[in-house]
């Protein structure tokens, strides 16, 4: 791991009177996998969305690959071409085949020829184990397959960084494993990844570093064995105990993500 691929400095974000991010500092090195965990409303999804300016920070600076994303004069479209984003929802076009979903953004955004786009689409469908679904339509696929198509679509753009916002949270439990297997493969290939997740086994096995957020701040960060196995802070211990034993959860757990957090229509 050498250069810093993502750098966040004193990042603040407010929605009205609700300050969701309260001065976040975070660096992710090239080839590093960082999992961000924390309770609903902690600011983790907002942090992720500020990295590619889907949310406009209230204050602070964000750099991706040395380019300041928060510079008012930045070519944000050029920066976003380097960042793959995978959401909770798959956001596939239902009227296009799987191949069509992968080739359209390549041709429109990157200007690739029809043949080049189709070749790269096929390569990336094979990477996620869905080569045989090239001509299928999203409605005929399971949720897990649709999410793997969404990952392949992001990979087809040739990103340097992949951002995942709770990529398995909308899936039935039995479909989660195939998506996580694809993400493990990307980690093994050296892809720089920032992953907001509740999948503790994935974070423990795949992450180089785990960041625990609560109340808009980073409470602690470190190796998975430390943060998940031997957390230093009571807030982290409390969160993990509730996550690993849902019977401990009380009514406040269902209060939602708060303004700007959680699922997105983007």
mmCIF file of C-alpha atoms in Angstrom:
data_model
loop_
_atom_site.group_PDB
_atom_site.id
_atom_site.type_symbol
_atom_site.label_atom_id
_atom_site.label_comp_id
_atom_site.label_asym_id
_atom_site.label_seq_id
_atom_site.Cartn_x
_atom_site.Cartn_y
_atom_site.Cartn_z
ATOM 1 C CA UNK A 1 0.000 0.000 0.000
ATOM 2 C CA UNK A 2 1.554 3.265 -1.062
ATOM 3 C CA UNK A 3 -0.245 6.417 -2.059
ATOM 4 C CA UNK A 4 -3.460 7.619 -0.488
ATOM 5 C CA UNK A 5 -6.398 6.942 -2.803
ATOM 6 C CA UNK A 6 -9.097 8.600 -0.651
ATOM 7 C CA UNK A 7 -8.408 11.380 1.838
ATOM 8 C CA UNK A 8 -11.072 13.088 3.932
ATOM 9 C CA UNK A 9 -10.141 16.139 6.016
ATOM 10 C CA UNK A 10 -12.324 17.683 8.739
ATOM 11 C CA UNK A 11 -15.503 16.727 6.864
ATOM 12 C CA UNK A 12 -18.772 18.228 8.081
ATOM 13 C CA UNK A 13 -22.274 17.687 6.725
ATOM 14 C CA UNK A 14 -25.527 19.102 8.020
ATOM 15 C CA UNK A 15 -29.115 18.625 6.895
ATOM 16 C CA UNK A 16 -30.818 21.710 8.272
ATOM 17 C CA UNK A 17 -30.117 21.744 12.016
ATOM 18 C CA UNK A 18 -29.046 18.094 12.009
ATOM 19 C CA UNK A 19 -25.247 17.795 11.886
ATOM 20 C CA UNK A 20 -24.693 14.301 10.499
ATOM 21 C CA UNK A 21 -20.890 14.474 10.088
ATOM 22 C CA UNK A 22 -18.894 16.307 12.742
ATOM 23 C CA UNK A 23 -15.345 16.633 11.486
ATOM 24 C CA UNK A 24 -14.307 13.338 9.893
ATOM 25 C CA UNK A 25 -10.651 12.622 9.093
ATOM 26 C CA UNK A 26 -9.957 9.437 7.134
ATOM 27 C CA UNK A 27 -7.359 8.151 4.680
ATOM 28 C CA UNK A 28 -7.631 5.023 2.548
ATOM 29 C CA UNK A 29 -4.470 3.802 0.858
ATOM 30 C CA UNK A 30 -4.277 2.422 -2.652
ATOM 31 C CA UNK A 31 -5.371 -1.227 -2.589
ATOM 32 C CA UNK A 32 -6.793 -0.981 0.931
ATOM 33 C CA UNK A 33 -10.215 -2.338 1.938
ATOM 34 C CA UNK A 34 -11.889 -0.284 4.660
ATOM 35 C CA UNK A 35 -15.213 -1.339 6.166
ATOM 36 C CA UNK A 36 -17.276 1.374 7.881
ATOM 37 C CA UNK A 37 -19.634 0.073 10.547
ATOM 38 C CA UNK A 38 -21.983 1.729 13.002
ATOM 39 C CA UNK A 39 -25.630 2.138 13.996
ATOM 40 C CA UNK A 40 -28.312 3.671 11.808
ATOM 41 C CA UNK A 41 -27.962 7.444 11.714
ATOM 42 C CA UNK A 42 -24.254 7.389 12.567
ATOM 43 C CA UNK A 43 -23.325 9.181 9.326
ATOM 44 C CA UNK A 44 -21.588 6.316 7.537
ATOM 45 C CA UNK A 45 -23.694 6.416 4.347
ATOM 46 C CA UNK A 46 -23.453 10.198 4.236
ATOM 47 C CA UNK A 47 -19.661 9.952 4.532
ATOM 48 C CA UNK A 48 -19.557 7.519 1.617
ATOM 49 C CA UNK A 49 -21.783 9.743 -0.518
ATOM 50 C CA UNK A 50 -19.619 12.799 0.192
ATOM 51 C CA UNK A 51 -16.597 11.015 -1.326
ATOM 52 C CA UNK A 52 -18.065 11.301 -4.845
ATOM 53 C CA UNK A 53 -20.125 14.419 -4.069
ATOM 54 C CA UNK A 54 -23.536 12.757 -4.216
ATOM 55 C CA UNK A 55 -23.876 14.777 -1.019
ATOM 56 C CA UNK A 56 -22.307 18.235 -0.904
ATOM 57 C CA UNK A 57 -20.213 18.587 2.276
ATOM 58 C CA UNK A 58 -20.983 21.538 4.524
ATOM 59 C CA UNK A 59 -17.296 21.891 5.342
ATOM 60 C CA UNK A 60 -13.969 20.134 4.950
ATOM 61 C CA UNK A 61 -12.133 18.652 1.987
ATOM 62 C CA UNK A 62 -12.223 15.344 0.090
ATOM 63 C CA UNK A 63 -9.476 14.064 -2.232
ATOM 64 C CA UNK A 64 -9.695 11.064 -4.565
ATOM 65 C CA UNK A 65 -6.457 9.986 -6.222
ATOM 66 C CA UNK A 66 -4.889 13.365 -5.488
ATOM 67 C CA UNK A 67 -7.754 15.393 -7.002
ATOM 68 C CA UNK A 68 -9.751 17.576 -4.627
ATOM 69 C CA UNK A 69 -13.378 16.565 -5.136
ATOM 70 C CA UNK A 70 -14.556 19.513 -3.026
ATOM 71 C CA UNK A 71 -12.739 22.119 -5.139
ATOM 72 C CA UNK A 72 -15.494 24.310 -6.665
ATOM 73 C CA UNK A 73 -13.704 24.183 -10.026
ATOM 74 C CA UNK A 74 -13.241 20.409 -10.144
ATOM 75 C CA UNK A 75 -14.541 18.416 -13.111
ATOM 76 C CA UNK A 76 -16.687 16.153 -10.963
ATOM 77 C CA UNK A 77 -17.740 14.010 -13.911
ATOM 78 C CA UNK A 78 -14.079 13.207 -14.630
ATOM 79 C CA UNK A 79 -13.511 12.300 -10.973
ATOM 80 C CA UNK A 80 -16.621 10.118 -10.846
ATOM 81 C CA UNK A 81 -15.394 8.113 -13.824
ATOM 82 C CA UNK A 82 -12.678 6.822 -11.510
ATOM 83 C CA UNK A 83 -15.123 5.854 -8.754
ATOM 84 C CA UNK A 84 -17.452 2.871 -8.924
ATOM 85 C CA UNK A 85 -20.529 3.081 -6.679
ATOM 86 C CA UNK A 86 -22.793 0.228 -5.623
ATOM 87 C CA UNK A 87 -25.944 1.080 -3.672
ATOM 88 C CA UNK A 88 -28.417 -0.859 -1.533
ATOM 89 C CA UNK A 89 -30.810 -0.864 -4.468
ATOM 90 C CA UNK A 90 -29.559 -2.139 -7.802
ATOM 91 C CA UNK A 91 -30.820 0.706 -10.024
ATOM 92 C CA UNK A 92 -30.830 -1.409 -13.184
ATOM 93 C CA UNK A 93 -32.856 -0.358 -16.224
ATOM 94 C CA UNK A 94 -35.690 -2.932 -16.386
ATOM 95 C CA UNK A 95 -36.244 -2.444 -20.134
ATOM 96 C CA UNK A 96 -32.616 -3.240 -21.006
ATOM 97 C CA UNK A 97 -30.943 -6.638 -21.009
ATOM 98 C CA UNK A 98 -28.077 -7.293 -18.614
ATOM 99 C CA UNK A 99 -25.633 -6.533 -21.436
ATOM 100 C CA UNK A 100 -27.541 -3.364 -22.263
ATOM 101 C CA UNK A 101 -27.256 -2.215 -18.650
ATOM 102 C CA UNK A 102 -23.488 -2.657 -18.821
ATOM 103 C CA UNK A 103 -22.877 -1.168 -22.270
ATOM 104 C CA UNK A 104 -25.058 1.956 -22.042
ATOM 105 C CA UNK A 105 -22.941 3.859 -19.472
ATOM 106 C CA UNK A 106 -19.703 2.812 -21.200
ATOM 107 C CA UNK A 107 -20.876 4.222 -24.522
ATOM 108 C CA UNK A 108 -22.532 7.362 -23.143
ATOM 109 C CA UNK A 109 -19.961 8.334 -20.517
ATOM 110 C CA UNK A 110 -16.699 6.876 -21.850
ATOM 111 C CA UNK A 111 -17.514 7.038 -25.574
ATOM 112 C CA UNK A 112 -16.583 3.406 -26.196
ATOM 113 C CA UNK A 113 -17.646 1.727 -29.415
ATOM 114 C CA UNK A 114 -20.486 -0.773 -29.384
ATOM 115 C CA UNK A 115 -18.081 -3.684 -29.872
ATOM 116 C CA UNK A 116 -15.632 -2.555 -27.190
ATOM 117 C CA UNK A 117 -18.444 -1.946 -24.711
ATOM 118 C CA UNK A 118 -19.929 -5.382 -25.388
ATOM 119 C CA UNK A 119 -16.538 -7.083 -24.971
ATOM 120 C CA UNK A 120 -15.851 -5.320 -21.661
ATOM 121 C CA UNK A 121 -19.400 -6.070 -20.494
ATOM 122 C CA UNK A 122 -18.887 -9.772 -21.209
ATOM 123 C CA UNK A 123 -15.552 -9.793 -19.377
ATOM 124 C CA UNK A 124 -17.040 -8.247 -16.271
ATOM 125 C CA UNK A 125 -20.145 -10.431 -16.269
ATOM 126 C CA UNK A 126 -17.782 -13.388 -16.282
ATOM 127 C CA UNK A 127 -15.874 -11.869 -13.340
ATOM 128 C CA UNK A 128 -19.043 -11.836 -11.220
ATOM 129 C CA UNK A 129 -20.106 -15.303 -12.358
ATOM 130 C CA UNK A 130 -23.024 -14.239 -14.568
ATOM 131 C CA UNK A 131 -21.744 -14.789 -18.126
ATOM 132 C CA UNK A 132 -24.799 -16.903 -18.914
ATOM 133 C CA UNK A 133 -27.170 -14.052 -17.974
ATOM 134 C CA UNK A 134 -25.957 -11.613 -20.637
ATOM 135 C CA UNK A 135 -29.255 -11.636 -22.545
ATOM 136 C CA UNK A 136 -31.533 -11.854 -19.489
ATOM 137 C CA UNK A 137 -33.573 -8.921 -18.201
ATOM 138 C CA UNK A 138 -33.312 -7.688 -14.601
ATOM 139 C CA UNK A 139 -36.854 -8.788 -13.749
ATOM 140 C CA UNK A 140 -35.891 -12.433 -14.295
ATOM 141 C CA UNK A 141 -32.933 -12.272 -11.901
ATOM 142 C CA UNK A 142 -32.775 -12.757 -8.148
ATOM 143 C CA UNK A 143 -31.818 -9.799 -5.984
ATOM 144 C CA UNK A 144 -28.347 -11.226 -5.508
ATOM 145 C CA UNK A 145 -27.873 -11.622 -9.248
ATOM 146 C CA UNK A 146 -29.105 -8.070 -9.854
ATOM 147 C CA UNK A 147 -26.610 -6.733 -7.323
ATOM 148 C CA UNK A 148 -23.796 -8.680 -8.996
ATOM 149 C CA UNK A 149 -24.860 -7.131 -12.336
ATOM 150 C CA UNK A 150 -24.714 -3.717 -10.661
ATOM 151 C CA UNK A 151 -21.158 -4.491 -9.490
ATOM 152 C CA UNK A 152 -20.203 -5.641 -12.999
ATOM 153 C CA UNK A 153 -21.665 -2.420 -14.428
ATOM 154 C CA UNK A 154 -19.474 -0.367 -12.085
ATOM 155 C CA UNK A 155 -16.392 -2.472 -12.904
ATOM 156 C CA UNK A 156 -16.973 -2.088 -16.651
ATOM 157 C CA UNK A 157 -16.218 1.616 -16.269
ATOM 158 C CA UNK A 158 -12.662 0.777 -15.124
ATOM 159 C CA UNK A 159 -12.746 2.498 -11.722
ATOM 160 C CA UNK A 160 -9.728 2.993 -9.441
ATOM 161 C CA UNK A 161 -11.940 2.985 -6.342
ATOM 162 C CA UNK A 162 -15.137 1.106 -5.444
ATOM 163 C CA UNK A 163 -17.648 2.444 -2.918
ATOM 164 C CA UNK A 164 -20.267 0.065 -1.512
ATOM 165 C CA UNK A 165 -23.236 1.391 0.481
ATOM 166 C CA UNK A 166 -24.796 -1.565 2.346
ATOM 167 C CA UNK A 167 -24.679 -3.693 -0.826
ATOM 168 C CA UNK A 168 -26.326 -6.726 0.805
ATOM 169 C CA UNK A 169 -28.910 -5.053 3.044
ATOM 170 C CA UNK A 170 -31.780 -5.407 0.532
ATOM 171 C CA UNK A 171 -31.067 -9.096 -0.133
ATOM 172 C CA UNK A 172 -32.585 -12.244 1.292
ATOM 173 C CA UNK A 173 -30.017 -13.870 3.607
ATOM 174 C CA UNK A 174 -29.384 -16.819 1.307
ATOM 175 C CA UNK A 175 -28.388 -14.473 -1.537
ATOM 176 C CA UNK A 176 -25.827 -12.470 0.430
ATOM 177 C CA UNK A 177 -22.952 -14.928 0.073
ATOM 178 C CA UNK A 178 -22.606 -14.662 -3.713
ATOM 179 C CA UNK A 179 -22.346 -10.869 -3.555
ATOM 180 C CA UNK A 180 -19.787 -10.975 -0.749
ATOM 181 C CA UNK A 181 -17.771 -13.551 -2.730
ATOM 182 C CA UNK A 182 -17.498 -11.082 -5.629
ATOM 183 C CA UNK A 183 -16.369 -8.363 -3.215
ATOM 184 C CA UNK A 184 -13.759 -10.739 -1.740
ATOM 185 C CA UNK A 185 -12.476 -11.364 -5.267
ATOM 186 C CA UNK A 186 -12.105 -7.621 -5.872
ATOM 187 C CA UNK A 187 -10.223 -7.241 -2.596
ATOM 188 C CA UNK A 188 -7.891 -10.081 -3.606
ATOM 189 C CA UNK A 189 -7.263 -8.310 -6.918
ATOM 190 C CA UNK A 190 -6.126 -5.180 -5.078
ATOM 191 C CA UNK A 191 -9.142 -2.924 -5.669
ATOM 192 C CA UNK A 192 -9.333 0.048 -3.307
ATOM 193 C CA UNK A 193 -12.682 -0.378 -1.523
ATOM 194 C CA UNK A 194 -14.714 1.609 1.013
ATOM 195 C CA UNK A 195 -17.593 -0.539 2.250
ATOM 196 C CA UNK A 196 -20.451 0.513 4.524
ATOM 197 C CA UNK A 197 -21.750 -2.770 5.882
ATOM 198 C CA UNK A 198 -23.348 -4.712 8.727
ATOM 199 C CA UNK A 199 -21.708 -7.945 7.559
ATOM 200 C CA UNK A 200 -19.275 -8.455 10.419
ATOM 201 C CA UNK A 201 -17.870 -11.728 9.079
ATOM 202 C CA UNK A 202 -16.968 -9.972 5.819
ATOM 203 C CA UNK A 203 -15.395 -7.060 7.684
ATOM 204 C CA UNK A 204 -13.437 -9.439 9.911
ATOM 205 C CA UNK A 205 -12.136 -11.573 7.020
ATOM 206 C CA UNK A 206 -11.638 -9.090 4.168
ATOM 207 C CA UNK A 207 -11.082 -5.596 5.573
ATOM 208 C CA UNK A 208 -7.605 -4.233 6.141
ATOM 209 C CA UNK A 209 -9.157 -1.733 8.513
ATOM 210 C CA UNK A 210 -12.510 -1.282 10.238
ATOM 211 C CA UNK A 211 -13.895 2.165 11.092
ATOM 212 C CA UNK A 212 -16.636 2.404 13.722
ATOM 213 C CA UNK A 213 -18.806 5.527 13.509
ATOM 214 C CA UNK A 214 -21.440 6.789 15.909
ATOM 215 C CA UNK A 215 -23.075 10.188 16.229
ATOM 216 C CA UNK A 216 -21.274 11.643 13.218
ATOM 217 C CA UNK A 217 -17.748 10.925 14.450
ATOM 218 C CA UNK A 218 -15.217 8.117 14.106
ATOM 219 C CA UNK A 219 -15.168 6.485 17.528
ATOM 220 C CA UNK A 220 -12.364 4.041 16.760
ATOM 221 C CA UNK A 221 -10.569 2.452 13.835
ATOM 222 C CA UNK A 222 -8.005 -0.260 13.407
ATOM 223 C CA UNK A 223 -7.443 -3.827 12.327
ATOM 224 C CA UNK A 224 -10.606 -6.009 12.294
ATOM 225 C CA UNK A 225 -9.240 -8.222 15.057
ATOM 226 C CA UNK A 226 -8.924 -5.143 17.254
ATOM 227 C CA UNK A 227 -12.120 -3.198 16.465
ATOM 228 C CA UNK A 228 -14.437 -6.211 16.161
ATOM 229 C CA UNK A 229 -12.554 -8.660 18.354
ATOM 230 C CA UNK A 230 -11.284 -6.389 21.137
ATOM 231 C CA UNK A 231 -13.006 -3.001 20.831
ATOM 232 C CA UNK A 232 -11.502 -0.289 23.004
ATOM 233 C CA UNK A 233 -14.624 1.850 23.401
ATOM 234 C CA UNK A 234 -17.831 1.061 25.228
ATOM 235 C CA UNK A 235 -19.902 2.471 22.345
ATOM 236 C CA UNK A 236 -18.285 -0.012 19.968
ATOM 237 C CA UNK A 237 -18.791 -2.909 22.390
ATOM 238 C CA UNK A 238 -22.440 -1.946 22.860
ATOM 239 C CA UNK A 239 -23.070 -1.735 19.100
ATOM 240 C CA UNK A 240 -21.428 -5.076 18.387
ATOM 241 C CA UNK A 241 -23.267 -6.828 21.208
ATOM 242 C CA UNK A 242 -26.600 -5.620 19.820
ATOM 243 C CA UNK A 243 -25.639 -6.522 16.251
ATOM 244 C CA UNK A 244 -24.493 -10.011 17.177
ATOM 245 C CA UNK A 245 -27.432 -10.565 19.537
ATOM 246 C CA UNK A 246 -30.494 -8.783 18.019
ATOM 247 C CA UNK A 247 -32.632 -9.781 21.002
ATOM 248 C CA UNK A 248 -30.705 -7.097 22.907
ATOM 249 C CA UNK A 249 -32.036 -4.369 20.630
ATOM 250 C CA UNK A 250 -34.681 -2.028 21.971
ATOM 251 C CA UNK A 251 -37.246 0.235 20.350
ATOM 252 C CA UNK A 252 -34.803 3.029 19.503
ATOM 253 C CA UNK A 253 -33.024 0.735 17.075
ATOM 254 C CA UNK A 254 -35.957 1.084 14.696
ATOM 255 C CA UNK A 255 -35.855 4.855 14.622
ATOM 256 C CA UNK A 256 -34.333 5.024 11.123
ATOM 257 C CA UNK A 257 -31.278 6.561 9.609
ATOM 258 C CA UNK A 258 -32.174 10.199 10.199
ATOM 259 C CA UNK A 259 -32.049 13.001 7.650
ATOM 260 C CA UNK A 260 -29.814 12.200 4.743
ATOM 261 C CA UNK A 261 -28.918 8.738 5.939
ATOM 262 C CA UNK A 262 -29.924 5.331 4.726
ATOM 263 C CA UNK A 263 -31.481 4.356 1.458
ATOM 264 C CA UNK A 264 -31.199 6.610 -1.492
ATOM 265 C CA UNK A 265 -33.068 7.071 -4.692
ATOM 266 C CA UNK A 266 -29.861 7.969 -6.586
#
